Amino acid sequence: MSNAQNTGNEARDMRPTRLRDALRMARIEAADRTGVVVELRDAEVARLEILNEALDPLFAEVPEQIDLFDRGVSQGETPRLWIDVVAHVVMGRDKRIYRFVQDTRFGRIVIAESHDVPVIVDAVTGYVARRMIEREHAMMVTKAAEPAVEKKPRRRGFGMFVLGFLLGAVALFGLALYASLKNI
């Protein structure tokens, strides 16, 4: 009878205290079973959802006005956990390793690769911080060395017009005088 009471106490001690922890444990167990058996894609999605939940505290700290990140699990041919439009987490060939990659102009770059969720969470945290700093630099207004002062255009154009008009009038008067003197 004392053995039955001990196993009851041990079961209570091993039970998760919150439903969220129990769901997480059930997902891990299901992912381990299905990863070994048949449903590899479901196991990938389950593992990516576990990572997605682990990233919740990080994205809760990102200010709402920063809309760089659009996190979510896509369930296509290859399930992915998208961090933003160019970075995502995909499962490795063995379906147990997380691979955090970024697509660039020059191809895909592996930022981090690990079996452990905390390692990938740290890599994503660093990536998010770098992207936020890049955004800040892009949004900064650069100071001009010297304020641009608009110079007033000179009124030389009008003076040149008057000078040209007077020279033309004198030339016509001189031509008319020459023509009249020649006829005399």
PDB file of C-alpha atoms in Angstrom:
ATOM      1  CA  MET A   1       0.000   0.000   0.000  1.00  0.00           C
ATOM      2  CA  SER A   2       2.871   2.350   0.733  1.00  0.00           C
ATOM      3  CA  ASN A   3       4.195   1.633  -2.789  1.00  0.00           C
ATOM      4  CA  ALA A   4       0.877   2.701  -4.283  1.00  0.00           C
ATOM      5  CA  GLN A   5       0.964   5.933  -2.321  1.00  0.00           C
ATOM      6  CA  ASN A   6       4.565   6.592  -3.395  1.00  0.00           C
ATOM      7  CA  THR A   7       3.765   6.107  -7.093  1.00  0.00           C
ATOM      8  CA  GLY A   8       0.791   8.426  -6.689  1.00  0.00           C
ATOM      9  CA  ASN A   9       3.029  11.120  -5.178  1.00  0.00           C
ATOM     10  CA  GLU A  10       5.643  10.624  -7.903  1.00  0.00           C
ATOM     11  CA  ALA A  11       2.980  10.961 -10.596  1.00  0.00           C
ATOM     12  CA  ARG A  12       1.766  14.190  -9.029  1.00  0.00           C
ATOM     13  CA  ASP A  13       5.344  15.503  -8.830  1.00  0.00           C
ATOM     14  CA  MET A  14       6.023  14.666 -12.500  1.00  0.00           C
ATOM     15  CA  ARG A  15       2.785  16.239 -13.764  1.00  0.00           C
ATOM     16  CA  PRO A  16       3.268  19.647 -15.333  1.00  0.00           C
ATOM     17  CA  THR A  17       1.834  22.461 -13.307  1.00  0.00           C
ATOM     18  CA  ARG A  18       0.311  24.299 -16.266  1.00  0.00           C
ATOM     19  CA  LEU A  19      -1.730  23.150 -19.216  1.00  0.00           C
ATOM     20  CA  ARG A  20       0.667  24.909 -21.582  1.00  0.00           C
ATOM     21  CA  ASP A  21       3.570  22.834 -20.224  1.00  0.00           C
ATOM     22  CA  ALA A  22       1.512  19.669 -20.577  1.00  0.00           C
ATOM     23  CA  LEU A  23       0.657  20.533 -24.190  1.00  0.00           C
ATOM     24  CA  ARG A  24       4.314  21.212 -24.919  1.00  0.00           C
ATOM     25  CA  MET A  25       5.351  17.852 -23.448  1.00  0.00           C
ATOM     26  CA  ALA A  26       2.606  16.082 -25.426  1.00  0.00           C
ATOM     27  CA  ARG A  27       3.797  17.766 -28.629  1.00  0.00           C
ATOM     28  CA  ILE A  28       7.374  16.729 -27.991  1.00  0.00           C
ATOM     29  CA  GLU A  29       6.303  13.138 -27.337  1.00  0.00           C
ATOM     30  CA  ALA A  30       4.099  13.117 -30.437  1.00  0.00           C
ATOM     31  CA  ALA A  31       6.889  14.625 -32.532  1.00  0.00           C
ATOM     32  CA  ASP A  32       9.309  11.943 -31.319  1.00  0.00           C
ATOM     33  CA  ARG A  33       6.851   9.148 -32.115  1.00  0.00           C
ATOM     34  CA  THR A  34       5.786  10.431 -35.498  1.00  0.00           C
ATOM     35  CA  GLY A  35       9.355  11.351 -36.437  1.00  0.00           C
ATOM     36  CA  VAL A  36      10.296   7.708 -36.057  1.00  0.00           C
ATOM     37  CA  VAL A  37       7.200   6.169 -37.596  1.00  0.00           C
ATOM     38  CA  VAL A  38       5.578   7.572 -40.732  1.00  0.00           C
ATOM     39  CA  GLU A  39       4.333  11.140 -40.507  1.00  0.00           C
ATOM     40  CA  LEU A  40       7.601  13.026 -40.918  1.00  0.00           C
ATOM     41  CA  ARG A  41       5.906  16.172 -42.128  1.00  0.00           C
ATOM     42  CA  ASP A  42       3.609  16.296 -39.094  1.00  0.00           C
ATOM     43  CA  ALA A  43       6.658  15.816 -36.890  1.00  0.00           C
ATOM     44  CA  GLU A  44       8.408  18.711 -38.640  1.00  0.00           C
ATOM     45  CA  VAL A  45       5.388  20.963 -38.177  1.00  0.00           C
ATOM     46  CA  ALA A  46       5.084  19.953 -34.519  1.00  0.00           C
ATOM     47  CA  ARG A  47       8.764  20.719 -33.897  1.00  0.00           C
ATOM     48  CA  LEU A  48       8.485  24.047 -35.690  1.00  0.00           C
ATOM     49  CA  GLU A  49       5.425  24.926 -33.583  1.00  0.00           C
ATOM     50  CA  ILE A  50       7.410  24.116 -30.440  1.00  0.00           C
ATOM     51  CA  LEU A  51      10.116  26.518 -31.622  1.00  0.00           C
ATOM     52  CA  ASN A  52       7.447  29.078 -32.512  1.00  0.00           C
ATOM     53  CA  GLU A  53       6.113  28.949 -28.946  1.00  0.00           C
ATOM     54  CA  ALA A  54       9.643  29.316 -27.587  1.00  0.00           C
ATOM     55  CA  LEU A  55       9.968  32.522 -29.650  1.00  0.00           C
ATOM     56  CA  ASP A  56       6.813  34.088 -28.173  1.00  0.00           C
ATOM     57  CA  PRO A  57       8.648  36.016 -25.405  1.00  0.00           C
ATOM     58  CA  LEU A  58      11.104  37.454 -27.942  1.00  0.00           C
ATOM     59  CA  PHE A  59       8.432  38.760 -30.282  1.00  0.00           C
ATOM     60  CA  ALA A  60       6.395  40.085 -27.366  1.00  0.00           C
ATOM     61  CA  GLU A  61       9.287  42.506 -26.742  1.00  0.00           C
ATOM     62  CA  VAL A  62       9.353  43.810 -30.342  1.00  0.00           C
ATOM     63  CA  PRO A  63       7.565  47.186 -30.487  1.00  0.00           C
ATOM     64  CA  GLU A  64       4.269  47.151 -32.359  1.00  0.00           C
ATOM     65  CA  GLN A  65       5.282  49.927 -34.759  1.00  0.00           C
ATOM     66  CA  ILE A  66       8.071  47.722 -36.160  1.00  0.00           C
ATOM     67  CA  ASP A  67       6.432  45.625 -38.836  1.00  0.00           C
ATOM     68  CA  LEU A  68       9.524  43.855 -40.182  1.00  0.00           C
ATOM     69  CA  PHE A  69       8.633  40.466 -38.803  1.00  0.00           C
ATOM     70  CA  ASP A  70       5.819  38.204 -39.934  1.00  0.00           C
ATOM     71  CA  ARG A  71       6.241  35.007 -37.966  1.00  0.00           C
ATOM     72  CA  GLY A  72       4.277  31.880 -38.795  1.00  0.00           C
ATOM     73  CA  VAL A  73       4.527  28.218 -39.767  1.00  0.00           C
ATOM     74  CA  SER A  74       3.841  27.405 -43.407  1.00  0.00           C
ATOM     75  CA  GLN A  75       2.790  23.845 -44.136  1.00  0.00           C
ATOM     76  CA  GLY A  76       3.832  23.461 -47.752  1.00  0.00           C
ATOM     77  CA  GLU A  77       5.927  20.710 -49.257  1.00  0.00           C
ATOM     78  CA  THR A  78       8.687  21.746 -46.874  1.00  0.00           C
ATOM     79  CA  PRO A  79       7.270  23.141 -43.605  1.00  0.00           C
ATOM     80  CA  ARG A  80       8.976  26.357 -42.515  1.00  0.00           C
ATOM     81  CA  LEU A  81       8.799  28.720 -39.563  1.00  0.00           C
ATOM     82  CA  TRP A  82       9.055  32.163 -41.146  1.00  0.00           C
ATOM     83  CA  ILE A  83      10.692  34.911 -39.113  1.00  0.00           C
ATOM     84  CA  ASP A  84      10.444  37.559 -41.835  1.00  0.00           C
ATOM     85  CA  VAL A  85      10.325  37.570 -45.627  1.00  0.00           C
ATOM     86  CA  VAL A  86      13.949  36.474 -46.036  1.00  0.00           C
ATOM     87  CA  ALA A  87      14.671  34.309 -42.975  1.00  0.00           C
ATOM     88  CA  HIS A  88      13.083  31.071 -41.851  1.00  0.00           C
ATOM     89  CA  VAL A  89      13.709  27.910 -39.852  1.00  0.00           C
ATOM     90  CA  VAL A  90      13.466  24.582 -41.633  1.00  0.00           C
ATOM     91  CA  MET A  91      14.091  21.088 -40.327  1.00  0.00           C
ATOM     92  CA  GLY A  92      17.261  19.300 -41.451  1.00  0.00           C
ATOM     93  CA  ARG A  93      17.387  16.055 -43.391  1.00  0.00           C
ATOM     94  CA  ASP A  94      17.127  13.952 -40.237  1.00  0.00           C
ATOM     95  CA  LYS A  95      13.971  15.918 -39.219  1.00  0.00           C
ATOM     96  CA  ARG A  96      15.395  16.526 -35.749  1.00  0.00           C
ATOM     97  CA  ILE A  97      17.818  19.360 -36.404  1.00  0.00           C
ATOM     98  CA  TYR A  98      16.683  22.966 -36.723  1.00  0.00           C
ATOM     99  CA  ARG A  99      18.308  24.986 -39.506  1.00  0.00           C
ATOM    100  CA  PHE A 100      17.902  28.783 -39.387  1.00  0.00           C
ATOM    101  CA  VAL A 101      18.572  30.183 -42.871  1.00  0.00           C
ATOM    102  CA  GLN A 102      18.412  33.514 -44.657  1.00  0.00           C
ATOM    103  CA  ASP A 103      17.859  34.001 -48.380  1.00  0.00           C
ATOM    104  CA  THR A 104      20.168  36.592 -49.946  1.00  0.00           C
ATOM    105  CA  ARG A 105      20.976  37.820 -53.441  1.00  0.00           C
ATOM    106  CA  PHE A 106      23.877  35.400 -53.491  1.00  0.00           C
ATOM    107  CA  GLY A 107      22.010  32.327 -52.253  1.00  0.00           C
ATOM    108  CA  ARG A 108      20.910  30.842 -48.967  1.00  0.00           C
ATOM    109  CA  ILE A 109      23.026  31.355 -45.845  1.00  0.00           C
ATOM    110  CA  VAL A 110      22.771  29.055 -42.822  1.00  0.00           C
ATOM    111  CA  ILE A 111      22.783  31.312 -39.765  1.00  0.00           C
ATOM    112  CA  ALA A 112      22.477  28.561 -37.137  1.00  0.00           C
ATOM    113  CA  GLU A 113      21.947  24.836 -36.971  1.00  0.00           C
ATOM    114  CA  SER A 114      21.234  22.814 -33.840  1.00  0.00           C
ATOM    115  CA  HIS A 115      19.141  20.091 -32.235  1.00  0.00           C
ATOM    116  CA  ASP A 116      18.427  22.384 -29.287  1.00  0.00           C
ATOM    117  CA  VAL A 117      15.610  24.916 -29.285  1.00  0.00           C
ATOM    118  CA  PRO A 118      17.453  27.426 -27.020  1.00  0.00           C
ATOM    119  CA  VAL A 119      20.363  27.634 -29.471  1.00  0.00           C
ATOM    120  CA  ILE A 120      18.012  28.508 -32.331  1.00  0.00           C
ATOM    121  CA  VAL A 121      16.096  30.952 -30.107  1.00  0.00           C
ATOM    122  CA  ASP A 122      19.412  32.724 -29.366  1.00  0.00           C
ATOM    123  CA  ALA A 123      20.253  32.849 -33.081  1.00  0.00           C
ATOM    124  CA  VAL A 124      16.823  34.253 -33.949  1.00  0.00           C
ATOM    125  CA  THR A 125      17.159  36.802 -31.126  1.00  0.00           C
ATOM    126  CA  GLY A 126      20.459  38.017 -32.571  1.00  0.00           C
ATOM    127  CA  TYR A 127      18.967  38.163 -36.063  1.00  0.00           C
ATOM    128  CA  VAL A 128      15.945  40.163 -34.873  1.00  0.00           C
ATOM    129  CA  ALA A 129      18.225  42.604 -33.039  1.00  0.00           C
ATOM    130  CA  ARG A 130      20.391  43.111 -36.149  1.00  0.00           C
ATOM    131  CA  ARG A 131      17.342  43.688 -38.336  1.00  0.00           C
ATOM    132  CA  MET A 132      15.959  46.260 -35.901  1.00  0.00           C
ATOM    133  CA  ILE A 133      19.296  48.131 -35.899  1.00  0.00           C
ATOM    134  CA  GLU A 134      19.368  48.052 -39.727  1.00  0.00           C
ATOM    135  CA  ARG A 135      15.868  49.540 -39.708  1.00  0.00           C
ATOM    136  CA  GLU A 136      16.935  52.299 -37.321  1.00  0.00           C
ATOM    137  CA  HIS A 137      19.871  53.203 -39.566  1.00  0.00           C
ATOM    138  CA  ALA A 138      17.661  53.247 -42.632  1.00  0.00           C
ATOM    139  CA  MET A 139      15.108  55.470 -40.915  1.00  0.00           C
ATOM    140  CA  MET A 140      17.653  58.009 -39.622  1.00  0.00           C
ATOM    141  CA  VAL A 141      17.799  61.361 -41.385  1.00  0.00           C
ATOM    142  CA  THR A 142      21.347  62.320 -42.165  1.00  0.00           C
ATOM    143  CA  LYS A 143      22.362  65.837 -41.204  1.00  0.00           C
ATOM    144  CA  ALA A 144      23.561  68.077 -44.016  1.00  0.00           C
ATOM    145  CA  ALA A 145      27.036  69.536 -43.512  1.00  0.00           C
ATOM    146  CA  GLU A 146      25.866  73.005 -44.437  1.00  0.00           C
ATOM    147  CA  PRO A 147      22.277  74.074 -44.857  1.00  0.00           C
ATOM    148  CA  ALA A 148      21.461  74.690 -48.464  1.00  0.00           C
ATOM    149  CA  VAL A 149      20.786  78.390 -49.003  1.00  0.00           C
ATOM    150  CA  GLU A 150      18.981  79.275 -52.171  1.00  0.00           C
ATOM    151  CA  LYS A 151      20.785  82.081 -53.924  1.00  0.00           C
ATOM    152  CA  LYS A 152      18.732  84.743 -55.601  1.00  0.00           C
ATOM    153  CA  PRO A 153      19.313  84.857 -59.327  1.00  0.00           C
ATOM    154  CA  ARG A 154      21.024  87.974 -60.563  1.00  0.00           C
ATOM    155  CA  ARG A 155      19.094  90.428 -62.675  1.00  0.00           C
ATOM    156  CA  ARG A 156      21.792  90.467 -65.341  1.00  0.00           C
ATOM    157  CA  GLY A 157      19.362  89.069 -67.888  1.00  0.00           C
ATOM    158  CA  PHE A 158      17.296  92.257 -68.012  1.00  0.00           C
ATOM    159  CA  GLY A 159      20.361  94.511 -68.193  1.00  0.00           C
ATOM    160  CA  MET A 160      21.770  92.485 -71.044  1.00  0.00           C
ATOM    161  CA  PHE A 161      18.435  92.774 -72.861  1.00  0.00           C
ATOM    162  CA  VAL A 162      18.437  96.596 -72.545  1.00  0.00           C
ATOM    163  CA  LEU A 163      22.068  96.774 -73.697  1.00  0.00           C
ATOM    164  CA  GLY A 164      21.289  94.585 -76.695  1.00  0.00           C
ATOM    165  CA  PHE A 165      18.247  96.694 -77.554  1.00  0.00           C
ATOM    166  CA  LEU A 166      20.262  99.919 -77.412  1.00  0.00           C
ATOM    167  CA  LEU A 167      23.096  98.479 -79.508  1.00  0.00           C
ATOM    168  CA  GLY A 168      20.586  97.238 -82.103  1.00  0.00           C
ATOM    169  CA  ALA A 169      18.889 100.659 -82.226  1.00  0.00           C
ATOM    170  CA  VAL A 170      22.253 102.427 -82.663  1.00  0.00           C
ATOM    171  CA  ALA A 171      23.244  99.961 -85.387  1.00  0.00           C
ATOM    172  CA  LEU A 172      19.951 100.525 -87.268  1.00  0.00           C
ATOM    173  CA  PHE A 173      20.295 104.290 -86.903  1.00  0.00           C
ATOM    174  CA  GLY A 174      23.877 104.115 -88.203  1.00  0.00           C
ATOM    175  CA  LEU A 175      22.796 101.926 -91.158  1.00  0.00           C
ATOM    176  CA  ALA A 176      19.969 104.320 -92.018  1.00  0.00           C
ATOM    177  CA  LEU A 177      22.348 107.306 -91.783  1.00  0.00           C
ATOM    178  CA  TYR A 178      24.897 105.614 -94.023  1.00  0.00           C
ATOM    179  CA  ALA A 179      22.227 104.728 -96.593  1.00  0.00           C
ATOM    180  CA  SER A 180      20.891 108.292 -96.651  1.00  0.00           C
ATOM    181  CA  LEU A 181      24.345 109.823 -97.013  1.00  0.00           C
ATOM    182  CA  LYS A 182      25.200 107.489 -99.850  1.00  0.00           C
ATOM    183  CA  ASN A 183      22.164 108.583-101.839  1.00  0.00           C
ATOM    184  CA  ILE A 184      23.023 112.260-101.657  1.00  0.00           C
TER     185      ILE A 184
END
